[in-house]
Amino acid sequence: MSKNSVTKKLITTLALLTCLCGIGTLSVHAAPKAVSFNNNSKKITMFATQRKQLKVKLSGKYKKSDVVYSSSNKKVATVNKKGVVKALKKGNITVYAQIKGTSKKAKCKVKVFKNVKSIKVVGRKKHYYIGQQYQLNYKTTPKKTLEEITWNSSNDDVATISEDGLLTIKEKGKVTITVFSKETKVKKTYKIKTEEAPQISFKNGNKATVKYGNNYQIVLQYTNHDTEKIQYKSEDQSIATVDANGLVTTKRPGEVYITVTPSKKKETLRMLLVVENKTGFFENSLLYDNIDTSGCNKLMIVAHPDDETLWGGAHLKSGNWFVVCLTNHFTDVRKNEFKSVMEKAGIKGIILDYPDLVRDANKKWVKYDWDSVKDGVAADVTKLIKSKNWDLIATHSPAGETGHIHHKNTDQAVTNACISTGNYDKLWYFGKCYWKIPSGLKRITDEELTFKQSLVDLYKNETKPINTYWAQMIPYENWVKATDYVAGK
């Protein structure tokens, strides 16, 4: 094949492709309609007496003056020569826009609703209180309407109301609230009187402190509120009880919430009552005089029942101990278990009623920080230490073995008392608690372990926590003399 022939074929192919590409880019456009309604005028809704302007699009030579408007039912709605539709009554019609002298026309669907005949305010309240908000609503007749309904207040200083009917009470007074249709002017007025909210509160505040052993009278004050029947309740009756007249009787130191519930009011008020003990239980001479320390030459002071056994059970085997337990969670179970241990070990002891756990503002049990009883604990501890010439005094370490706040508080009271009374050289601290026993830590003897375990077994109520957290420490009691104590070791 010659070079010229190849060139001719290539030119022919390119020409053919060009034609095909040209055909591919061709598009077909429909001829524009002579007359048509704008998108927002093809289908409309109206209420009776309302007017709306229709808008059309024209093509070619036609002008607005060439368009003739007509209604399919003039009893429902009419349309003038400018395309303004006037709704008359409920119904459905079609409005036509037609070019004069032609059959070319466009259609608009019109739906007419009844206009508002009346409005009713719903959501009314008997009382409207300063500082509060209320949602008002309305009902119209007919129920369904296209009219714009809004609200108005006659005095914004007393109360304001939003377009959605949210009423905000600002001050005491009288105000007229109006709900109305902007189109038909149909309205409804609603007169209200605003007032201070009724309130019941504690006259002396929602926190009070009372000395252990004393009573406390709750006094309520009423604001814009009639006196009514009140129900009182103590959230921890082991600390304090309250009678039907609001008289509180203290039973032991600690903190307790007292609730006050009016019979006609759902809201419950709460006040915190702190029962303090700053002078100690041994201020009661009858209690102190009945303490029997005869035959005892060693004193152990612990925070909780079982502390004397977990941290010093092997030492108790030597006898002649007097054990003071400061707390008991005010349950007979803890008291009886402690008493059983004293009898089993052949030693003497006393258990006091200082607070262990209290319920917080969320009604959860939490460790009490002893803020209201530290002075009392110090007074009792000091009095016991001074009561006789002890050969040895044992208590928790400054670190609290496990870091427990009551262990630390107890140590602080005992250490300070030993220093102030000249007994610091007799003071010993319990050993450190290890979660993993280090190598070389000295164990107690098998005989001591058997004795100690027999005491541990008496604390049946504490079996689970002991087995979970402290069991690894039962074979160990590495006491350290206070004068040799080094923090962290």
Coordinates of C-alpha atoms in Angstrom, one line a residue:
M1 CA 0.0 0.0 0.0
S2 CA 1.4 3.4 -1.0
K3 CA 2.1 6.2 1.5
N4 CA -0.6 8.3 -0.1
S5 CA -3.2 5.6 0.3
V6 CA -2.4 5.3 4.1
T7 CA -2.7 9.1 4.5
K8 CA -6.1 9.2 2.7
K9 CA -7.5 6.4 4.9
L10 CA -6.2 8.2 8.1
I11 CA -7.9 11.4 7.0
T12 CA -11.1 9.6 6.3
T13 CA -11.1 7.9 9.7
L14 CA -10.5 11.1 11.6
A15 CA -13.3 12.8 9.7
L16 CA -15.7 10.0 10.6
L17 CA -14.7 10.2 14.3
T18 CA -15.2 14.0 14.2
C19 CA -18.7 13.5 12.9
L20 CA -19.5 10.9 15.5
C21 CA -18.3 13.2 18.3
G22 CA -20.2 16.0 16.9
I23 CA -23.4 13.9 16.9
G24 CA -22.7 12.8 20.5
T25 CA -22.7 16.4 21.8
L26 CA -26.0 17.3 20.2
S27 CA -28.8 18.0 22.7
V28 CA -32.5 18.4 22.2
H29 CA -34.3 21.2 24.0
A30 CA -38.1 21.2 24.3
A31 CA -39.7 24.4 23.1
P32 CA -40.6 26.7 26.0
K33 CA -44.3 26.9 27.0
A34 CA -46.0 30.1 26.1
V35 CA -47.3 30.6 29.7
S36 CA -46.6 28.7 32.9
F37 CA -46.8 29.4 36.6
N38 CA -43.7 29.9 38.8
N39 CA -42.8 27.0 41.0
N40 CA -44.3 28.6 44.1
S41 CA -47.5 29.4 42.2
K42 CA -48.3 26.0 40.8
K43 CA -49.9 24.8 44.0
I44 CA -51.0 27.0 46.9
T45 CA -53.0 26.9 50.1
M46 CA -55.0 29.8 51.5
F47 CA -57.4 30.6 54.2
A48 CA -60.7 32.3 53.6
T49 CA -60.4 36.1 53.2
Q50 CA -56.7 35.8 52.3
R51 CA -55.2 37.2 49.1
K52 CA -52.2 35.9 47.1
Q53 CA -50.4 37.1 44.0
L54 CA -49.8 34.5 41.4
K55 CA -46.8 34.8 39.1
V56 CA -46.4 33.5 35.6
K57 CA -43.6 33.0 33.1
L58 CA -44.1 34.0 29.5
S59 CA -42.0 33.0 26.4
G60 CA -41.5 34.6 23.0
K61 CA -43.6 37.6 22.0
Y62 CA -46.2 37.3 24.9
K63 CA -46.6 40.0 27.5
K64 CA -48.4 40.1 30.9
S65 CA -51.2 42.0 29.2
D66 CA -51.8 38.9 27.0
V67 CA -52.7 36.7 30.0
V68 CA -56.3 36.2 31.1
Y69 CA -56.9 34.6 34.5
S70 CA -60.0 32.6 35.5
S71 CA -61.3 30.6 38.4
S72 CA -62.9 27.2 38.2
N73 CA -65.3 28.1 41.1
K74 CA -65.8 31.7 41.9
K75 CA -67.7 30.8 45.1
V76 CA -64.5 29.3 46.6
A77 CA -62.0 31.8 45.2
T78 CA -61.8 34.6 42.6
V79 CA -58.9 35.9 40.6
N80 CA -58.5 39.3 39.1
K81 CA -56.9 40.4 35.9
K82 CA -53.6 40.9 37.7
G83 CA -53.5 37.3 39.0
V84 CA -54.4 38.1 42.6
V85 CA -56.4 35.3 44.1
K86 CA -59.0 36.1 46.8
A87 CA -60.1 33.1 48.9
L88 CA -63.8 33.1 49.9
K89 CA -64.6 29.8 51.6
K90 CA -63.3 26.3 52.1
G91 CA -62.8 24.3 49.0
N92 CA -60.5 23.3 46.1
I93 CA -60.3 25.1 42.7
T94 CA -58.1 25.6 39.7
V95 CA -56.9 29.0 38.6
Y96 CA -56.1 29.2 34.9
A97 CA -53.7 31.6 33.1
Q98 CA -54.4 31.7 29.4
I99 CA -53.0 33.6 26.4
K100 CA -55.7 35.6 24.7
G101 CA -57.1 34.1 21.5
T102 CA -55.1 30.9 22.0
S103 CA -55.6 27.6 23.7
K104 CA -52.3 28.0 25.5
K105 CA -52.8 28.0 29.3
A106 CA -51.3 27.0 32.7
K107 CA -53.0 25.7 35.8
C108 CA -52.6 26.5 39.5
K109 CA -54.2 24.3 42.1
V110 CA -55.7 26.2 45.0
K111 CA -56.8 24.8 48.4
V112 CA -58.8 27.1 50.7
F113 CA -59.2 26.5 54.4
K114 CA -61.7 28.1 56.7
N115 CA -60.4 31.2 58.5
V116 CA -60.1 31.3 62.2
K117 CA -63.4 31.9 64.0
S118 CA -62.2 31.7 67.6
I119 CA -59.1 31.0 69.7
K120 CA -58.8 29.4 73.1
V121 CA -55.9 29.4 75.5
V122 CA -54.9 26.0 76.8
G123 CA -52.3 25.1 79.5
R124 CA -53.6 27.6 82.1
K125 CA -52.3 27.3 85.6
K126 CA -54.0 28.2 88.9
H127 CA -50.8 30.1 90.1
Y128 CA -48.0 31.9 88.3
Y129 CA -44.9 32.3 90.4
I130 CA -42.1 34.8 90.0
G131 CA -38.9 33.4 88.4
Q132 CA -40.7 30.5 86.7
Q133 CA -41.7 29.7 83.1
Y134 CA -44.9 28.3 81.8
Q135 CA -45.7 27.0 78.3
L136 CA -49.1 28.3 77.0
N137 CA -50.8 26.8 74.0
Y138 CA -53.9 27.6 72.0
K139 CA -56.7 25.9 70.1
T140 CA -58.4 27.4 67.1
T141 CA -61.8 26.9 65.5
P142 CA -61.5 25.4 62.9
K143 CA -58.7 23.2 64.3
K144 CA -56.5 23.4 61.2
T145 CA -55.5 26.9 60.0
L146 CA -52.9 28.6 57.9
E147 CA -53.1 31.8 59.8
E148 CA -50.2 33.0 61.8
I149 CA -51.0 32.9 65.5
T150 CA -48.9 34.9 68.0
W151 CA -48.8 36.1 71.6
N152 CA -48.5 39.4 73.3
S153 CA -48.1 40.7 76.9
S154 CA -49.7 43.9 78.2
N155 CA -46.8 44.5 80.6
D156 CA -43.3 43.1 79.9
D157 CA -42.1 44.2 83.3
V158 CA -44.5 41.7 84.9
A159 CA -44.3 38.9 82.4
T160 CA -43.1 38.3 78.9
I161 CA -44.3 35.8 76.4
S162 CA -42.5 34.5 73.3
E163 CA -44.1 34.0 69.9
D164 CA -44.3 30.3 70.8
G165 CA -46.2 30.9 74.0
L166 CA -43.4 30.6 76.6
L167 CA -44.5 32.7 79.5
T168 CA -41.8 34.1 81.8
I169 CA -42.9 35.6 85.1
K170 CA -40.6 38.5 86.2
E171 CA -42.3 40.3 89.1
K172 CA -45.4 40.5 91.1
G173 CA -48.4 42.1 89.5
K174 CA -51.2 41.7 87.0
V175 CA -50.9 41.3 83.2
T176 CA -53.1 40.4 80.3
I177 CA -51.8 37.8 77.8
T178 CA -53.3 38.0 74.3
V179 CA -53.2 35.3 71.6
F180 CA -54.3 36.5 68.2
S181 CA -54.3 35.9 64.5
K182 CA -52.3 38.4 62.6
E183 CA -54.4 38.0 59.5
T184 CA -58.0 37.9 60.7
K185 CA -57.3 39.7 64.0
V186 CA -59.3 37.1 65.9
K187 CA -58.0 37.2 69.5
K188 CA -58.4 35.8 73.0
T189 CA -57.2 37.6 76.2
Y190 CA -56.1 35.9 79.4
K191 CA -55.7 37.9 82.6
I192 CA -53.2 36.5 85.1
K193 CA -52.0 37.5 88.5
T194 CA -48.3 36.8 89.3
E195 CA -47.1 36.1 92.8
E196 CA -44.2 34.9 94.9
A197 CA -43.6 31.2 94.8
P198 CA -44.8 29.4 98.0
Q199 CA -41.8 28.1 99.9
I200 CA -41.0 26.1 102.9
S201 CA -37.4 26.5 104.3
F202 CA -35.4 25.9 107.4
K203 CA -35.4 29.0 109.6
N204 CA -31.9 28.4 110.8
G205 CA -30.4 27.2 107.5
N206 CA -30.1 23.7 106.0
K207 CA -27.1 22.7 108.2
A208 CA -27.0 22.6 112.0
T209 CA -24.5 21.3 114.6
V210 CA -25.7 19.9 117.9
K211 CA -23.7 18.4 120.8
Y212 CA -24.0 14.6 121.2
G213 CA -26.6 13.9 123.9
N214 CA -28.6 17.1 123.2
N215 CA -31.8 17.4 121.2
Y216 CA -32.4 19.8 118.3
Q217 CA -35.7 21.3 117.3
I218 CA -36.2 21.8 113.5
V219 CA -38.0 25.1 112.9
L220 CA -39.6 25.8 109.5
Q221 CA -40.6 29.1 107.9
Y222 CA -43.3 29.5 105.3
T223 CA -43.3 32.1 102.5
N224 CA -46.6 32.6 100.7
H225 CA -47.5 29.2 102.0
D226 CA -50.1 27.9 104.4
T227 CA -48.9 25.8 107.3
E228 CA -49.5 22.2 106.5
K229 CA -48.8 18.7 107.8
I230 CA -45.1 17.9 107.6
Q231 CA -43.4 14.5 107.5
Y232 CA -40.0 14.3 109.1
K233 CA -37.5 11.5 108.5
S234 CA -33.9 10.6 109.6
E235 CA -31.8 9.0 106.9
D236 CA -29.7 7.3 109.6
Q237 CA -31.6 6.6 112.8
S238 CA -28.4 5.2 114.4
I239 CA -27.1 8.8 114.6
A240 CA -30.4 10.6 115.3
T241 CA -34.1 10.1 115.2
V242 CA -36.8 12.7 114.6
D243 CA -40.4 12.8 115.8
A244 CA -43.6 14.1 114.1
N245 CA -43.0 17.6 115.4
G246 CA -39.4 17.9 114.1
L247 CA -37.7 17.2 117.5
V248 CA -34.4 15.5 116.8
T249 CA -32.9 13.2 119.4
T250 CA -29.1 12.4 119.0
K251 CA -27.9 8.9 119.5
R252 CA -24.3 9.0 118.6
P253 CA -21.8 11.4 116.9
G254 CA -21.7 11.7 113.1
E255 CA -23.6 13.4 110.3
V256 CA -27.1 12.6 109.2
Y257 CA -29.6 14.1 106.8
I258 CA -33.1 14.9 108.0
T259 CA -35.7 15.1 105.3
V260 CA -38.9 17.3 105.5
T261 CA -41.8 16.5 103.1
P262 CA -44.9 18.8 103.1
S263 CA -48.1 16.8 102.6
K264 CA -49.2 18.9 99.6
K265 CA -45.8 19.4 98.0
K266 CA -43.8 16.8 96.1
E267 CA -40.4 18.4 96.8
T268 CA -38.5 17.1 99.8
L269 CA -36.2 19.4 101.8
R270 CA -33.0 18.1 103.4
M271 CA -30.9 19.5 106.1
L272 CA -27.6 18.2 107.4
L273 CA -27.3 17.7 111.1
V274 CA -23.8 17.3 112.5
V275 CA -23.7 15.6 115.9
E276 CA -20.4 16.6 117.4
N277 CA -18.5 15.1 120.4
K278 CA -15.7 17.4 121.4
T279 CA -15.4 16.3 125.0
G280 CA -15.4 12.5 124.6
F281 CA -17.5 9.7 125.9
F282 CA -15.6 9.4 129.1
E283 CA -16.9 12.8 130.1
N284 CA -19.7 10.6 131.3
S285 CA -18.3 9.6 134.7
L286 CA -20.7 6.6 134.9
L287 CA -19.2 5.1 131.7
Y288 CA -15.6 5.9 132.6
D289 CA -15.9 4.6 136.2
N290 CA -17.2 1.3 135.0
I291 CA -14.1 0.6 132.8
D292 CA -12.3 -2.4 134.3
T293 CA -8.6 -2.2 133.5
S294 CA -7.5 -4.3 136.5
G295 CA -4.8 -6.8 135.6
C296 CA -4.0 -5.0 132.4
N297 CA -0.6 -3.4 131.8
K298 CA -0.7 -3.0 128.0
L299 CA -3.1 -0.7 126.1
M300 CA -4.1 -1.1 122.5
I301 CA -6.2 1.6 120.7
V302 CA -7.7 0.8 117.3
A303 CA -10.1 2.4 114.9
H304 CA -12.4 -0.6 114.0
P305 CA -13.4 -4.0 115.3
D306 CA -11.0 -6.6 113.8
D307 CA -8.1 -4.1 113.6
E308 CA -6.8 -5.4 116.9
T309 CA -6.8 -8.9 115.5
L310 CA -5.5 -8.3 112.0
W311 CA -2.6 -6.1 113.1
G312 CA -2.0 -7.4 116.6
G313 CA -3.7 -10.7 117.1
A314 CA -0.4 -12.6 117.8
H315 CA 0.6 -10.0 120.4
L316 CA -2.7 -10.4 122.2
K317 CA -1.7 -14.0 123.0
S318 CA 0.6 -12.6 125.7
G319 CA -2.4 -11.4 127.7
N320 CA -2.9 -8.5 130.1
W321 CA -4.2 -6.3 127.3
F322 CA -6.9 -3.6 127.4
V323 CA -8.2 -2.9 123.9
V324 CA -10.1 0.2 123.0
C325 CA -12.0 0.2 119.7
L326 CA -13.2 3.7 118.7
T327 CA -15.9 2.8 116.2
N328 CA -18.4 0.0 115.5
H329 CA -20.7 1.3 112.8
F330 CA -23.4 1.2 115.5
T331 CA -24.4 -2.3 114.9
D332 CA -24.8 -5.1 117.5
V333 CA -23.1 -7.5 115.1
R334 CA -19.7 -5.6 115.2
K335 CA -20.0 -5.1 118.9
N336 CA -20.8 -8.8 119.6
E337 CA -17.9 -10.0 117.4
F338 CA -15.5 -7.7 119.2
K339 CA -16.7 -8.9 122.5
S340 CA -16.3 -12.5 121.4
V341 CA -12.7 -11.8 120.4
M342 CA -12.0 -10.3 123.8
E343 CA -13.4 -13.4 125.6
K344 CA -11.5 -15.8 123.3
A345 CA -8.2 -14.0 123.8
G346 CA -8.8 -13.7 127.6
I347 CA -8.3 -10.0 127.6
K348 CA -10.4 -6.9 128.3
G349 CA -11.7 -4.1 126.1
I350 CA -14.3 -1.5 125.4
I351 CA -15.9 -0.4 122.1
L352 CA -17.0 3.2 121.6
D353 CA -19.6 4.8 119.3
Y354 CA -17.5 7.2 117.2
P355 CA -18.6 7.3 113.6
D356 CA -17.3 4.9 111.0
L357 CA -19.5 5.3 107.9
V358 CA -22.1 8.0 107.2
R359 CA -24.4 8.6 104.3
D360 CA -23.4 11.5 102.1
A361 CA -25.6 14.0 100.2
N362 CA -26.2 11.3 97.5
K363 CA -27.2 8.8 100.2
K364 CA -24.1 6.7 99.7
W365 CA -22.1 5.2 102.6
V366 CA -18.7 7.0 102.9
K367 CA -15.9 7.1 105.5
Y368 CA -16.5 9.9 108.0
D369 CA -13.6 12.3 108.3
W370 CA -14.1 12.7 112.1
D371 CA -14.1 16.5 111.9
S372 CA -16.8 16.8 114.5
V373 CA -15.3 14.2 116.9
K374 CA -11.5 14.6 116.7
D375 CA -11.4 16.6 119.9
G376 CA -13.6 14.0 121.6
V377 CA -11.4 11.1 120.4
A378 CA -8.3 13.0 121.7
A379 CA -9.9 13.6 125.1
D380 CA -10.9 9.9 125.5
V381 CA -7.5 8.6 124.4
T382 CA -5.6 11.0 126.7
K383 CA -7.8 10.1 129.7
L384 CA -7.2 6.4 129.1
I385 CA -3.4 6.8 128.7
K386 CA -3.3 8.9 131.9
S387 CA -5.5 6.4 133.8
K388 CA -2.6 4.2 134.8
N389 CA 1.1 3.5 134.3
W390 CA 1.0 1.3 131.1
D391 CA 4.0 -0.8 130.2
L392 CA 3.2 -0.7 126.5
I393 CA 0.9 1.2 124.2
A394 CA 0.1 0.1 120.7
T395 CA -1.9 1.7 117.9
H396 CA -2.0 2.3 114.1
S397 CA 1.0 3.8 112.3
P398 CA 1.1 7.4 111.0
A399 CA 0.6 5.9 107.5
G400 CA -2.4 3.9 108.7
E401 CA -1.1 0.5 107.5
T402 CA -3.5 0.5 104.5
G403 CA -3.8 4.3 104.4
H404 CA -7.3 4.3 106.0
I405 CA -8.2 7.8 107.2
H406 CA -9.5 6.4 110.6
H407 CA -6.2 4.6 111.1
K408 CA -4.4 7.8 110.6
N409 CA -6.8 9.8 112.8
T410 CA -6.4 7.2 115.6
D411 CA -2.6 7.4 115.3
Q412 CA -2.6 11.1 115.5
A413 CA -4.7 11.1 118.6
V414 CA -2.7 8.4 120.4
T415 CA 0.7 9.8 119.4
N416 CA -0.2 13.3 120.5
A417 CA -1.5 11.9 123.8
C418 CA 1.6 9.8 124.4
I419 CA 3.8 12.8 123.8
S420 CA 1.8 15.2 126.0
T421 CA 1.7 12.6 128.9
G422 CA 5.3 11.5 128.6
N423 CA 4.6 8.0 127.3
Y424 CA 6.0 8.3 123.8
D425 CA 8.9 5.9 124.6
K426 CA 6.2 3.2 125.4
L427 CA 4.4 3.6 122.1
W428 CA 4.5 1.0 119.3
Y429 CA 3.0 1.1 115.8
F430 CA 1.4 -1.7 113.8
G431 CA 3.5 -2.9 110.9
K432 CA 3.1 -1.9 107.3
C433 CA 0.5 -3.7 105.1
Y434 CA 1.9 -5.4 102.0
W435 CA -0.2 -6.5 99.1
K436 CA 2.7 -8.7 98.0
I437 CA 4.8 -10.0 100.9
P438 CA 8.5 -9.1 100.4
S439 CA 11.1 -11.8 100.9
G440 CA 12.6 -11.8 104.3
L441 CA 9.6 -10.5 106.2
K442 CA 9.5 -12.2 109.6
R443 CA 6.5 -14.4 110.2
I444 CA 4.8 -15.0 113.6
T445 CA 5.3 -18.5 115.1
D446 CA 2.9 -21.3 114.1
E447 CA 1.5 -21.3 117.6
E448 CA 0.8 -17.5 117.4
L449 CA -0.7 -18.0 113.9
T450 CA -3.1 -20.7 115.2
F451 CA -4.2 -18.4 118.0
K452 CA -4.5 -15.4 115.7
Q453 CA -6.5 -17.3 113.1
S454 CA -9.0 -18.4 115.8
L455 CA -9.7 -14.8 116.5
V456 CA -10.0 -13.8 112.8
D457 CA -12.6 -16.6 112.4
L458 CA -14.8 -14.9 114.9
Y459 CA -15.3 -11.9 112.6
K460 CA -17.7 -13.7 110.4
N461 CA -19.3 -10.5 109.2
E462 CA -15.9 -9.4 107.8
T463 CA -14.9 -12.7 106.3
K464 CA -15.2 -11.6 102.7
P465 CA -13.2 -8.3 103.0
I466 CA -10.6 -10.0 105.1
N467 CA -10.1 -12.8 102.6
T468 CA -10.1 -10.3 99.7
Y469 CA -7.7 -7.7 101.1
W470 CA -5.9 -8.6 104.3
A471 CA -5.5 -12.5 104.4
Q472 CA -1.9 -12.3 103.2
M473 CA -1.0 -10.2 106.2
I474 CA -2.4 -12.6 108.9
P475 CA 1.0 -14.4 109.4
Y476 CA 2.9 -11.1 109.8
E477 CA 3.0 -8.5 112.6
N478 CA 6.1 -6.3 112.2
W479 CA 5.5 -3.8 114.9
V480 CA 7.9 -0.9 115.1
K481 CA 8.6 1.4 118.1
A482 CA 7.4 4.9 117.6
T483 CA 10.8 6.3 118.3
D484 CA 12.3 4.1 115.5
Y485 CA 9.5 4.7 113.0
V486 CA 10.5 6.0 109.6
A487 CA 7.8 7.0 107.2
G488 CA 7.4 4.8 104.2
K489 CA 9.3 1.8 105.7

